[in-house]
Coordinates of C-alpha atoms in Angstrom, one line a residue:
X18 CA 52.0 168.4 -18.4
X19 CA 51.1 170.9 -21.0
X20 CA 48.3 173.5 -21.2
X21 CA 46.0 175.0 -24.6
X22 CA 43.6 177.5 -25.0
X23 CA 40.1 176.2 -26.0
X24 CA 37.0 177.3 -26.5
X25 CA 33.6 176.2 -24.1
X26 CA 30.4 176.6 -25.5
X27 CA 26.5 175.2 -25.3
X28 CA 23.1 175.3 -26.4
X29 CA 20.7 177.0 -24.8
X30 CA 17.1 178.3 -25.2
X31 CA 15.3 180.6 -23.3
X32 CA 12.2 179.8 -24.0
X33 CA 12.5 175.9 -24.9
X34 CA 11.5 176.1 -28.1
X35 CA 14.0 174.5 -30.4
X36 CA 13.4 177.4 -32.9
X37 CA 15.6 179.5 -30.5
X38 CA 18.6 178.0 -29.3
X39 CA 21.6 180.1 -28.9
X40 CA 24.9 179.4 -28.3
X41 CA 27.0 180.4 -25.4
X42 CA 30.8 180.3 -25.7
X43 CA 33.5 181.6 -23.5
X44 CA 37.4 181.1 -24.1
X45 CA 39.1 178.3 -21.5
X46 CA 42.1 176.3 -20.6
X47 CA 42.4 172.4 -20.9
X48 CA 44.8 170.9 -19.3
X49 CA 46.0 167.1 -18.3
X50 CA 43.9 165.8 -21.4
X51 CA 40.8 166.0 -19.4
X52 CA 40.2 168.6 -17.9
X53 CA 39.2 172.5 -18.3
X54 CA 38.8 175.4 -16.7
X55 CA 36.8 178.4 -17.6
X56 CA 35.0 181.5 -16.3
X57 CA 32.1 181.4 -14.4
X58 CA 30.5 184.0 -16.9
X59 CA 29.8 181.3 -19.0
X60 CA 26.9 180.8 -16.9
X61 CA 25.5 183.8 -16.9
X62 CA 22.2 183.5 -19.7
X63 CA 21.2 180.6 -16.7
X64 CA 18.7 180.4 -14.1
X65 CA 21.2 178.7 -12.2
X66 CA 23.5 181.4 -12.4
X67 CA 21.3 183.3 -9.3
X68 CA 22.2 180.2 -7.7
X69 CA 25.6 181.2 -7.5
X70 CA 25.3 184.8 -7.0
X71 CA 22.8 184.1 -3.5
X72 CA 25.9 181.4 -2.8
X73 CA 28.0 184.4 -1.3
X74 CA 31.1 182.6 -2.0
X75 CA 30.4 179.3 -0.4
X76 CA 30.7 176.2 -3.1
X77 CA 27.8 174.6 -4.6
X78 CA 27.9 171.0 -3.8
X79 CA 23.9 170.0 -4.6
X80 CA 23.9 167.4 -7.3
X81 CA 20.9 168.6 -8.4
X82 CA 22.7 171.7 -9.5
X83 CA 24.6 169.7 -11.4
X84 CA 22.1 168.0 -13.5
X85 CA 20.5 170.7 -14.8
X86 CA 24.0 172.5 -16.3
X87 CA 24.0 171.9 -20.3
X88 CA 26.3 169.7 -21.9
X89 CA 29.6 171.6 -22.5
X90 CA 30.9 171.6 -26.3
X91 CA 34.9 172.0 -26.0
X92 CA 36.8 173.2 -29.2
X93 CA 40.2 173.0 -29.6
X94 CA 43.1 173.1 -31.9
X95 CA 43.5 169.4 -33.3
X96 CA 46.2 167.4 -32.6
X97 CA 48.2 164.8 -35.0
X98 CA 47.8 161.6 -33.4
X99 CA 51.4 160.0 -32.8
X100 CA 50.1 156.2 -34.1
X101 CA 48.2 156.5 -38.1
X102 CA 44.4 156.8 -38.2
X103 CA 42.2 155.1 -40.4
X104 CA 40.1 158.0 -39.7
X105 CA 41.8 160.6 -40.0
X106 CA 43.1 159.3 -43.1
X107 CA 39.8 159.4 -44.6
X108 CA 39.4 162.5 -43.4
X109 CA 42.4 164.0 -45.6
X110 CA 41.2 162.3 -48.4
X111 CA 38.0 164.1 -48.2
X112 CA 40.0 167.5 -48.1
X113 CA 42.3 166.7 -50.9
X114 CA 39.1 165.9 -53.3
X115 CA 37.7 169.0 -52.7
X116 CA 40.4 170.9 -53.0
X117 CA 39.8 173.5 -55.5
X118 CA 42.9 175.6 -54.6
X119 CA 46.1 176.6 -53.4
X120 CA 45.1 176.9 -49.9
X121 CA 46.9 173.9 -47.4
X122 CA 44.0 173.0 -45.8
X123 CA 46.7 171.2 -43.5
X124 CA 47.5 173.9 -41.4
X125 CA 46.5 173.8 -38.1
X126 CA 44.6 176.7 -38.1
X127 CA 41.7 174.9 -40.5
X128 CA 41.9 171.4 -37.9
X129 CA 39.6 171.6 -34.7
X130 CA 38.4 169.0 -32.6
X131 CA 35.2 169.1 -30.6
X132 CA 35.2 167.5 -27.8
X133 CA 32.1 166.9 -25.0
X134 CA 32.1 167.4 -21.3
X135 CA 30.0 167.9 -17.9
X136 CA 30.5 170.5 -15.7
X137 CA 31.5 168.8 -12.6
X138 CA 32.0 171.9 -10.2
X139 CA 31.5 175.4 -10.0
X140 CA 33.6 177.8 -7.0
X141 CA 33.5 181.5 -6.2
X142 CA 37.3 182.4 -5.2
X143 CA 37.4 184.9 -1.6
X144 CA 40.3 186.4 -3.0
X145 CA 38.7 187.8 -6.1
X146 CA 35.9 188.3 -4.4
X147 CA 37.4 190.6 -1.7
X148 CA 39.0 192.4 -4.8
X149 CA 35.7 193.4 -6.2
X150 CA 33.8 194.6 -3.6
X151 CA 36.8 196.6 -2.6
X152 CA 38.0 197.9 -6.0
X153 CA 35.3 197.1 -8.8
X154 CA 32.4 198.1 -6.1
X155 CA 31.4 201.1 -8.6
X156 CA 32.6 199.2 -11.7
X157 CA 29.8 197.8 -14.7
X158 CA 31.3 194.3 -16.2
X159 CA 30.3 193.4 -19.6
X160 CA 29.0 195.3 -22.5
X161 CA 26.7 197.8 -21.7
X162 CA 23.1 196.5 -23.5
X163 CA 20.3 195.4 -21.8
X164 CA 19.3 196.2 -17.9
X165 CA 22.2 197.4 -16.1
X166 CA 20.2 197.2 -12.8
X167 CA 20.3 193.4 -13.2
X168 CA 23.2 193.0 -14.8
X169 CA 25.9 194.8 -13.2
X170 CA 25.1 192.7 -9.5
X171 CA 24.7 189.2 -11.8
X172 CA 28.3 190.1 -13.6
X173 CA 30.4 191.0 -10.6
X174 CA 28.8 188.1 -8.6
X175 CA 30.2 185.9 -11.8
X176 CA 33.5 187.6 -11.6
X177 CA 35.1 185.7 -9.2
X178 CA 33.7 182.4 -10.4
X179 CA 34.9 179.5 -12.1
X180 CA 33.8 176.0 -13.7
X181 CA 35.4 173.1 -13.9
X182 CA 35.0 170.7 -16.6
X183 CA 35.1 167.0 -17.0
X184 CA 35.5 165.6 -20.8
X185 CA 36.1 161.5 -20.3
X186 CA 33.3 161.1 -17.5
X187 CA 29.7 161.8 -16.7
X188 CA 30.0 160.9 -13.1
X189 CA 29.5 164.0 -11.6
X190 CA 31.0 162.9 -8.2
X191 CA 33.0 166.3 -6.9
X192 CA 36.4 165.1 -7.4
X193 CA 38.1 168.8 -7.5
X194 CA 41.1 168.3 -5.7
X195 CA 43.2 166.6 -8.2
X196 CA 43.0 168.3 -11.1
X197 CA 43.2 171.6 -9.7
X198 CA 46.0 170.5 -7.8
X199 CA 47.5 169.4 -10.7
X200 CA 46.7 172.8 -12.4
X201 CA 48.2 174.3 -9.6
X202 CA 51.6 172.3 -10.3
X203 CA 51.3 174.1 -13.9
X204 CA 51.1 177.3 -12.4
X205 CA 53.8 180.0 -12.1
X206 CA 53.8 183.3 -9.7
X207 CA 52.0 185.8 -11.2
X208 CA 54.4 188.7 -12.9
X209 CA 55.4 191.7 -11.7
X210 CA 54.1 195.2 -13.1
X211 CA 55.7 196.3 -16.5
X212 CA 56.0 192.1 -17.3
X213 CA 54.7 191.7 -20.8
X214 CA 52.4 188.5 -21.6
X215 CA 50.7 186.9 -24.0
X216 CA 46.7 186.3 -23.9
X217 CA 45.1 183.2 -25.8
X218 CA 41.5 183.9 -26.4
X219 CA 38.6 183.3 -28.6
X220 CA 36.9 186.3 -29.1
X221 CA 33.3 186.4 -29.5
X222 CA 32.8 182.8 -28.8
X223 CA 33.5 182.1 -33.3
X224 CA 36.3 179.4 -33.4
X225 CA 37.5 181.6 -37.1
X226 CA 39.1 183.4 -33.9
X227 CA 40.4 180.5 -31.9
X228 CA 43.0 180.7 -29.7
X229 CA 43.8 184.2 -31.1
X230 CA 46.8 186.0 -29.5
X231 CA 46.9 189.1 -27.9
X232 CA 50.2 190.6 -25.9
X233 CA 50.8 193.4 -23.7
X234 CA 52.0 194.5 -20.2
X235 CA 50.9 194.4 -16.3
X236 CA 49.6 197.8 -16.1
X237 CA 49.2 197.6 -12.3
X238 CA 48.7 194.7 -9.9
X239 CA 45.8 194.7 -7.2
X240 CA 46.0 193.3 -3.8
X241 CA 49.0 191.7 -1.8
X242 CA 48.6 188.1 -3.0
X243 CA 48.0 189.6 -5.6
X244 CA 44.3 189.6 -6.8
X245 CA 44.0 191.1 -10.0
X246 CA 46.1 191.9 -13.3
X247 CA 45.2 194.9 -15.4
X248 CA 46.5 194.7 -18.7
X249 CA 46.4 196.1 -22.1
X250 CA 46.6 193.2 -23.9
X251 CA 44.0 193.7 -26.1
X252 CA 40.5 191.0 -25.5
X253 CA 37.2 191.2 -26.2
X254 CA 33.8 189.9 -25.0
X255 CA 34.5 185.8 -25.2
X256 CA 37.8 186.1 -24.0
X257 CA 37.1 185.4 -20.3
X258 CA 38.7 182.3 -19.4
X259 CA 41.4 182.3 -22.1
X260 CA 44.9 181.8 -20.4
X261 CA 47.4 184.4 -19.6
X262 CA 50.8 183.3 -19.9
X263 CA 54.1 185.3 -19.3
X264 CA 56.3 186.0 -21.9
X265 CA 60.0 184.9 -22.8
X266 CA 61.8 181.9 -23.6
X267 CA 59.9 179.3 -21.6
X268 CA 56.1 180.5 -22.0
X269 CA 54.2 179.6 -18.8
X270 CA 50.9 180.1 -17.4
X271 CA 50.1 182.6 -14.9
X272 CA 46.6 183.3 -14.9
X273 CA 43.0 183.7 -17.1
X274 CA 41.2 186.1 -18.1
X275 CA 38.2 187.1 -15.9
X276 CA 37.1 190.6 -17.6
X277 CA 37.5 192.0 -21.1
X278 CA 35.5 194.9 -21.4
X279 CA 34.4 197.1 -18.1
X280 CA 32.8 200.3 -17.5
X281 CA 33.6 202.8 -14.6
X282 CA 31.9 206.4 -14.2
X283 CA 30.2 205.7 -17.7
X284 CA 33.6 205.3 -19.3
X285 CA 35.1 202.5 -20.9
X286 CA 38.3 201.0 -19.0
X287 CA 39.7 199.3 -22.6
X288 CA 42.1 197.1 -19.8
X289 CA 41.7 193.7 -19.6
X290 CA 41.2 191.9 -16.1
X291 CA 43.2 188.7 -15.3
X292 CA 43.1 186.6 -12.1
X293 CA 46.6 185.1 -11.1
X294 CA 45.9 181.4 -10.9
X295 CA 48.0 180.6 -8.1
X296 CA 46.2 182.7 -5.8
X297 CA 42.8 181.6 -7.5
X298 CA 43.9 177.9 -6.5
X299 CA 45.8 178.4 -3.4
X300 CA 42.8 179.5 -2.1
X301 CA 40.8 177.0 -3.1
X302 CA 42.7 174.4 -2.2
X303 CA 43.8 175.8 1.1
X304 CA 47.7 176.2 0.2
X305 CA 50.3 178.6 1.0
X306 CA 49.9 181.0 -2.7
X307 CA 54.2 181.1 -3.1
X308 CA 55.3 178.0 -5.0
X309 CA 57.2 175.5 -2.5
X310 CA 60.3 175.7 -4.8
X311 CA 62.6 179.0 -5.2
X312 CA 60.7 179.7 -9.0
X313 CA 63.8 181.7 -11.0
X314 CA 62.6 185.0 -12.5
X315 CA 63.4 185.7 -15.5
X316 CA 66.2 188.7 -14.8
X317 CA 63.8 192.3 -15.3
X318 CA 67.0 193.9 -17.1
X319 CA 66.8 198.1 -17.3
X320 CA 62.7 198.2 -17.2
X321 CA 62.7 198.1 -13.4
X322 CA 64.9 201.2 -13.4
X323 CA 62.2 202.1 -15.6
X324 CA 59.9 201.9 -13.9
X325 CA 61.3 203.2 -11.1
X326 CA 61.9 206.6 -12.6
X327 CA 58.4 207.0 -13.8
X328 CA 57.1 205.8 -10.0
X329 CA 59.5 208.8 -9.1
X330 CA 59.0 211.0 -11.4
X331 CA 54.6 210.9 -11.9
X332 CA 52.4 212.1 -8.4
X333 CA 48.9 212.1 -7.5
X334 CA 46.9 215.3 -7.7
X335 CA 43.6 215.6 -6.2
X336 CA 41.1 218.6 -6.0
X337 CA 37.8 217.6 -4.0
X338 CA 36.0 214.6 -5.7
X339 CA 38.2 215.2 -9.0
X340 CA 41.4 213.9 -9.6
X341 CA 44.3 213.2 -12.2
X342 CA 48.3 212.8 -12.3
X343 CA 50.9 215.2 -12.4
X344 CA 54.7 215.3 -13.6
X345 CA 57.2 216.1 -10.6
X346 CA 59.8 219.5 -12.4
X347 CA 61.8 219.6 -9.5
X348 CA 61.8 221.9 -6.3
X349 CA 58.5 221.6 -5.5
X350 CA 56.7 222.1 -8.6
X351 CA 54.1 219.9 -10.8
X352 CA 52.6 220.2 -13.8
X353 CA 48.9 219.0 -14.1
X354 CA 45.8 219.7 -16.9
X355 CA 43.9 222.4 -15.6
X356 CA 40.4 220.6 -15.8
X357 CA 42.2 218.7 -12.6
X358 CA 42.4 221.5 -10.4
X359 CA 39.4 223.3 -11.6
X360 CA 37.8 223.8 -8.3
X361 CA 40.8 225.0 -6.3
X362 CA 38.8 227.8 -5.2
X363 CA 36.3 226.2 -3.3
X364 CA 38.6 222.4 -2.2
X365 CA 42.0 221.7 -1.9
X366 CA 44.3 221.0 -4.2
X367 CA 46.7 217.6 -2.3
X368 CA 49.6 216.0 -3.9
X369 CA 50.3 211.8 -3.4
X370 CA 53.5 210.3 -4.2
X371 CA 55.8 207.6 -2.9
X372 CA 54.0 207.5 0.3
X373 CA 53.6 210.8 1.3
X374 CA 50.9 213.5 0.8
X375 CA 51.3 217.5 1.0
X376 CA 48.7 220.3 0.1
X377 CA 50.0 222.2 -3.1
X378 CA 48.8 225.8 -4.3
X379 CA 47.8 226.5 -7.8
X380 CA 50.4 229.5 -9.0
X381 CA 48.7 228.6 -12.9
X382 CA 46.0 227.8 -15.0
X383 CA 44.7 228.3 -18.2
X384 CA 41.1 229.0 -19.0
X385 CA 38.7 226.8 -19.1
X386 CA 38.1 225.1 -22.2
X387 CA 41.0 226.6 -23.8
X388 CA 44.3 225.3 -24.8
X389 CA 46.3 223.9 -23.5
X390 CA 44.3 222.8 -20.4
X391 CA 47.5 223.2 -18.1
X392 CA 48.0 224.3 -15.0
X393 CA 51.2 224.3 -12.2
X394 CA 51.1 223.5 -8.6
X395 CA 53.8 224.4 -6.2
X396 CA 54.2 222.3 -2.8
X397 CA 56.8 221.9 -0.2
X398 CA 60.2 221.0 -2.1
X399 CA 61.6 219.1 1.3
X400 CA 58.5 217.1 1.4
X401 CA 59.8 215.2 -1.6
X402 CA 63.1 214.2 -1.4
X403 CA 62.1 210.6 -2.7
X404 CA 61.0 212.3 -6.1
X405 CA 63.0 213.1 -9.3
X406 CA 62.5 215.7 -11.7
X407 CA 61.9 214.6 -15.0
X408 CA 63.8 214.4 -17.7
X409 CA 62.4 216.0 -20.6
X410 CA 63.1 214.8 -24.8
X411 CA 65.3 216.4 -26.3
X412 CA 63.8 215.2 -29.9
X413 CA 60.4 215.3 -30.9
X414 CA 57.9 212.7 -30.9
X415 CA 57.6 210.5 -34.2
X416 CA 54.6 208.9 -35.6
X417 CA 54.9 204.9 -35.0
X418 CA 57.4 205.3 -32.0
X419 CA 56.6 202.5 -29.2
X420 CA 55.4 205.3 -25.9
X421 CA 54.3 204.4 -22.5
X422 CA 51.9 206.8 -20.4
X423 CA 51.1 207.2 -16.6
X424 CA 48.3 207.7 -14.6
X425 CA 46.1 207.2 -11.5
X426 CA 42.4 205.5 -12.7
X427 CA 42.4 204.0 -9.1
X428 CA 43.9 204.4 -6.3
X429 CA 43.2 203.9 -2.3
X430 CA 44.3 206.9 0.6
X431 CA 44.3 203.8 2.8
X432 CA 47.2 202.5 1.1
X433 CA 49.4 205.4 -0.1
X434 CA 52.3 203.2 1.2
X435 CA 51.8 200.8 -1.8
X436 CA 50.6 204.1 -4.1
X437 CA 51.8 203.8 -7.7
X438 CA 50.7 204.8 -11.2
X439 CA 48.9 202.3 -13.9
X440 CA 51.3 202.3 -16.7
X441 CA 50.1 201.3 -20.4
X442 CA 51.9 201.0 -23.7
X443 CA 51.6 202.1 -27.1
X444 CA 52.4 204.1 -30.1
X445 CA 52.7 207.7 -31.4
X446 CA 49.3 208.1 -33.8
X447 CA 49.8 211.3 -34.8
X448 CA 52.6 214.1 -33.7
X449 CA 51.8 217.5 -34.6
X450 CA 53.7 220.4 -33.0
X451 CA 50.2 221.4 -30.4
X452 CA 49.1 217.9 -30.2
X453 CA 50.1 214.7 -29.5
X454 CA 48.3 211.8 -30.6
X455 CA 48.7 208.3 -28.9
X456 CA 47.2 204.8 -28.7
X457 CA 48.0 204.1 -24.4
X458 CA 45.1 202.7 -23.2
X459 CA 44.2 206.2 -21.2
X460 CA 41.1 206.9 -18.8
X461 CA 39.9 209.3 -16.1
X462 CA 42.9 209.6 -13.4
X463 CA 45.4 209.8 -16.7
X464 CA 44.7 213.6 -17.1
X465 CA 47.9 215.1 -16.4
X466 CA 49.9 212.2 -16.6
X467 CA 53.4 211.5 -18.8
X468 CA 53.5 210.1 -21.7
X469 CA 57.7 208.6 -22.3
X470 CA 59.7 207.6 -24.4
X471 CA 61.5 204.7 -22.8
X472 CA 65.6 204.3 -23.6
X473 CA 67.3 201.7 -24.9
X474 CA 70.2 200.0 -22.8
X475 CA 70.3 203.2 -20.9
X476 CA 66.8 202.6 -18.9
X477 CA 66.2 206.0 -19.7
X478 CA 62.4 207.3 -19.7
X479 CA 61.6 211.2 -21.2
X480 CA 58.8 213.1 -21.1
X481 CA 57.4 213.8 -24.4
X482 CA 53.6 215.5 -23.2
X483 CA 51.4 215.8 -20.7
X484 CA 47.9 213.8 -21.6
X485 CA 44.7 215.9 -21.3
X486 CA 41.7 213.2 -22.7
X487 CA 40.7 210.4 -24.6
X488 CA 38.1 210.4 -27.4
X489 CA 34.6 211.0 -26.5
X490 CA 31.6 211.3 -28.5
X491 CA 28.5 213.5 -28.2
X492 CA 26.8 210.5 -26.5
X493 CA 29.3 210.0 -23.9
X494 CA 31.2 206.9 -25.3
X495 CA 34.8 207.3 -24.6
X496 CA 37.4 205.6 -26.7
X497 CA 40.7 205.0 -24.3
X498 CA 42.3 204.0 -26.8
X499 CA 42.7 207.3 -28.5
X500 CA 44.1 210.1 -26.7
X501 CA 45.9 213.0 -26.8
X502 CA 48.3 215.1 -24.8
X503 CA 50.6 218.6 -24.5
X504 CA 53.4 218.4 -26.7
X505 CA 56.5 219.5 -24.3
X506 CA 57.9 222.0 -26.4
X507 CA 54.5 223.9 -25.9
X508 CA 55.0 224.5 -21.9
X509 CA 58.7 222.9 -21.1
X510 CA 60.7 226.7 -21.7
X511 CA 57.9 228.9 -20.4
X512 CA 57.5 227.0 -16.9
X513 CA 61.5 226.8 -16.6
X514 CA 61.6 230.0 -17.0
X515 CA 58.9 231.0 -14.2
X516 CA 60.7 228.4 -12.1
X517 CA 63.9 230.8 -12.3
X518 CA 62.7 234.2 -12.1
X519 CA 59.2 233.9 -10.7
X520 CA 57.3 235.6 -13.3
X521 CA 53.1 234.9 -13.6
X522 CA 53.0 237.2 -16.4
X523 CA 54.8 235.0 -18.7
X524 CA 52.9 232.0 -18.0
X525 CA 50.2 233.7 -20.0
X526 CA 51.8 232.9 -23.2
X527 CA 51.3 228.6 -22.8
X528 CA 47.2 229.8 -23.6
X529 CA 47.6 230.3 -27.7
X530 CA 45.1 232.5 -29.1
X531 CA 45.5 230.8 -32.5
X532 CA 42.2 229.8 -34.0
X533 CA 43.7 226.8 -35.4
X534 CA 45.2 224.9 -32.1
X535 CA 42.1 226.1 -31.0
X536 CA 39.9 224.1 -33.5
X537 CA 42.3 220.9 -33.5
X538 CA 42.0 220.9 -29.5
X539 CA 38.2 220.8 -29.9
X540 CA 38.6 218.1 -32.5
X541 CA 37.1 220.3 -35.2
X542 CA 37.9 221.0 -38.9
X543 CA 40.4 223.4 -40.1
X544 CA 38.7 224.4 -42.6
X545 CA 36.3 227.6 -42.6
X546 CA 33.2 226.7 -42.9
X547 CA 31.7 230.3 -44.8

């Protein structure tokens, strides 16, 4: 039984008047030749969608619900049929006369298929559900246009929905347990943070873009069943729905994509949200979520000792209702940005890690506004045993180099047990010896964080900088995909130093004076302007 990416898409019109039909599209997965499954945001530009929201999670099982869903277009990557066709012989002939070029209009990527369906039943999943009234509670999903007010509530509600689509039959009689159970038998375990995988979407809801493929890695894993994937493989609006599968020699599904772009405290998350399908339909089916046969993992190699170092290595600083990361340097001491802890004065400054929590003191901090935005904390050294200092790079960063960075964007002090930092990938943009320039997907809760440089065989992970902020514009947008951070040479020998012979005086010389690392930290030219 093998699974594709499709795209699902309708007609609709607000208004009725035939002048004014759009088209709604989302990405999906077909499976078993008939059926498909796809987000429930697809339902969204609906009246019926309210329907689902003032549900509250129970399943919609009025017929008349049914009959007034659209017809559901289904495109999807064409297949050669195994027997010849008469048609689709006079099909090729038809290309081959117009062909007025090199091009092989036989590649796959210029055959599609469109097929037609009904959608036979539409589900809220609890698990989900619980997820984002317990995580995404202050969260915006979907682009930010139009009335927020009505469409934050309408886009969460839709969240943890999805429809179920019939292509060889318009008898709408709810017949749900097969094929999901037989999706279900498709399914694998969801992967473990640090996995990488491989998104199939179609961005936009424009079949030029079908079945486009995106990779990346599990930044972080939500929930015990788990609930929710955050990952930086890259998707955007159109992709919900699109399967998630993991990545290595046998590629298998693991989830779908529920969320591509999201907002949180008016900033851009730039992580994609997947749901783990076998959770999705455990629950729906009523199922223990493991797989009733031992599943062989794939073996994680060194990047579990990976990420065990950087678990180890990257705390939790919090000052009142601000907060960021920190990197552990040994007996007691973390470095942080300064912006962090910039209200030490008045709240205090804690320190999370591993499962434990202590109160730390602020013995440094550079000015405000000024580089390098840095600032040292001292707490109880016996408190951590379970942390490692980290280990710094010897050679400096290179433009292009693969990096990975650290951070806290969410985190619960219910759960400090399970407490452990998002971790995103990327490259070096830019590496200039005050500033370093990369593309991690970075956000508020990063400030402070590492960004490594991951070993080869060795497992190793050195710290290169410390990350300070993302892009933002005059307006507020934020761009998490640009980012910068504290080179290490800038602080590393200075704060060493101070750790040895306890000297504050010399900690004055991390803030430069120079006007020039003071115009490239506040993103201005070089260049005088008389």
């Amino acid at each position: 039984m093998s699974v594709e990416g499709v795209m699902v898409s309708y007609n609709y019109s607000e208004d009725g008047e035939l002048a004014n039909i759009l088209t709604v599209a989302a990405s999906g997965i077909k499976f078993s030749k008939r059926w498909v499954l796809t987000h429930g945001s697809i339902l969204s530009p609906l009246k019926e969608a309210n329907i689902i929201k003032n549900a509250k999670g129970k399943p919609i099982l009025n017929e008349e619900f049914y009959d007034k869903l659209p017809e559901i277009y289904v495109t999807c990557e064409k297949k050669q049929s195994k027997v010849p066709n008469v048609y689709e012989g006079v099909e090729r002939l038809s290309r081959e006369r117009n062909l007025d070029s090199d091009i092989d209009f036989e590649q796959s990527c210029y055959q599609i298929s469109v097929l037609t369906g009904r959608i036979c039943h539409v589900w809220q999943c609890p698990v989900l559900d619980r997820c984002v009234d317990d995580v995404l509670y202050s969260w915006t999903v979907g682009h930010r246009d139009g009335d927020l007010e009505r469409q934050t509530p309408l886009g969460k509600a839709l969240l943890s929905v999805f429809v179920l689509i019939d292509l060889e039959s318009d008898n709408r009689v709810l017949k749900t347990l097969r094929p999901l159970s037989e999706l279900l038998d498709m399914v694998r375990p969801p992967p473990e943070r640090g996995a990488l995988i491989e998104v199939q979407s179609t961005p936009f809801g424009c079949e030029v873009f079908l079945n486009a493929v995106t990779r990346g890695s599990v930044c972080g894993v939500v929930g015990r069943r788990p609930s929710l994937l955050l990952t930086d493989a890259a998707t955007a609006l159109g992709s919900e729905g699109g399967p998630v599968f993991n990545e290595g020699p046998t590629s298998e599904l693991v989830g779908a994509v529920v969320c591509s772009v999201s907002w949180w405290r008016g900033e851009w998350v730039g992580l994609t949200l997947a749901a783990p399908l076998r959770a999705v339909l455990a629950a729906k089916l009523r199922v223990p979520p493991q797989h009733p046969q031992h599943v062989p993992r794939p073996p994680s190699g060194h990047f579990s000792d990976i990420l065990e170092r950087i678990d180890r290595t990257t705390v939790l600083v919090r000052c009142g209702a601000a907060w960021g990361a920190g990197v552990y340097l040994g007996g007691g001491y973390v470095v942080t940005c300064a912006h962090v802890v910039k209200n030490h004065t008045i709240y205090k400054v804690s320190l999370y890690g591993l499962g434990a929590r202590e109160t730390a003191i602020v013995r440094y901090k550079t000015a405000d506004d000024k580089a390098y935005d840095l600032a040292l904390l001292y707490s109880n050294p016996q408190r951590w045993p379970q942390l490692l200092p980290a280990a710094f790079a010897q050679r400096p960063p290179r433009k292009g180099e693969a990096v990975v960075a650290a951070g806290y964007p969410y985190f619960s002090e219910d759960k400090l047990a399970a407490l452990r930092p998002t971790v995103t990938r990327g490259h070096v943009n830019n590496a200039a010896p005050s500033m370093l320039q990369t593309s991690c997907c970075v956000q508020s809760g990063f400030s402070g964080g590492p960004i490594f440089r991951l070993g080869g065989d060795a497992g190793s992970a050195e710290v290169l900088g410390v990350i300070v902020s993302n892009a933002k514009t005059q307006t507020g947008a934020c761009y998490p995909y640009v980012n910068m951070a504290v080179p290490a040479r800038v602080f590393l020998t200075l704060l060493r130093n101070f750790m040895v012979d306890k000297d504050e005086t010399k900690l004055r010389e991390i803030e430069s004076n120079k006007e020039i690392i003071q115009s490239q930290w506040r993103l201005l030219p070089y260049r005088s302007k008389i």
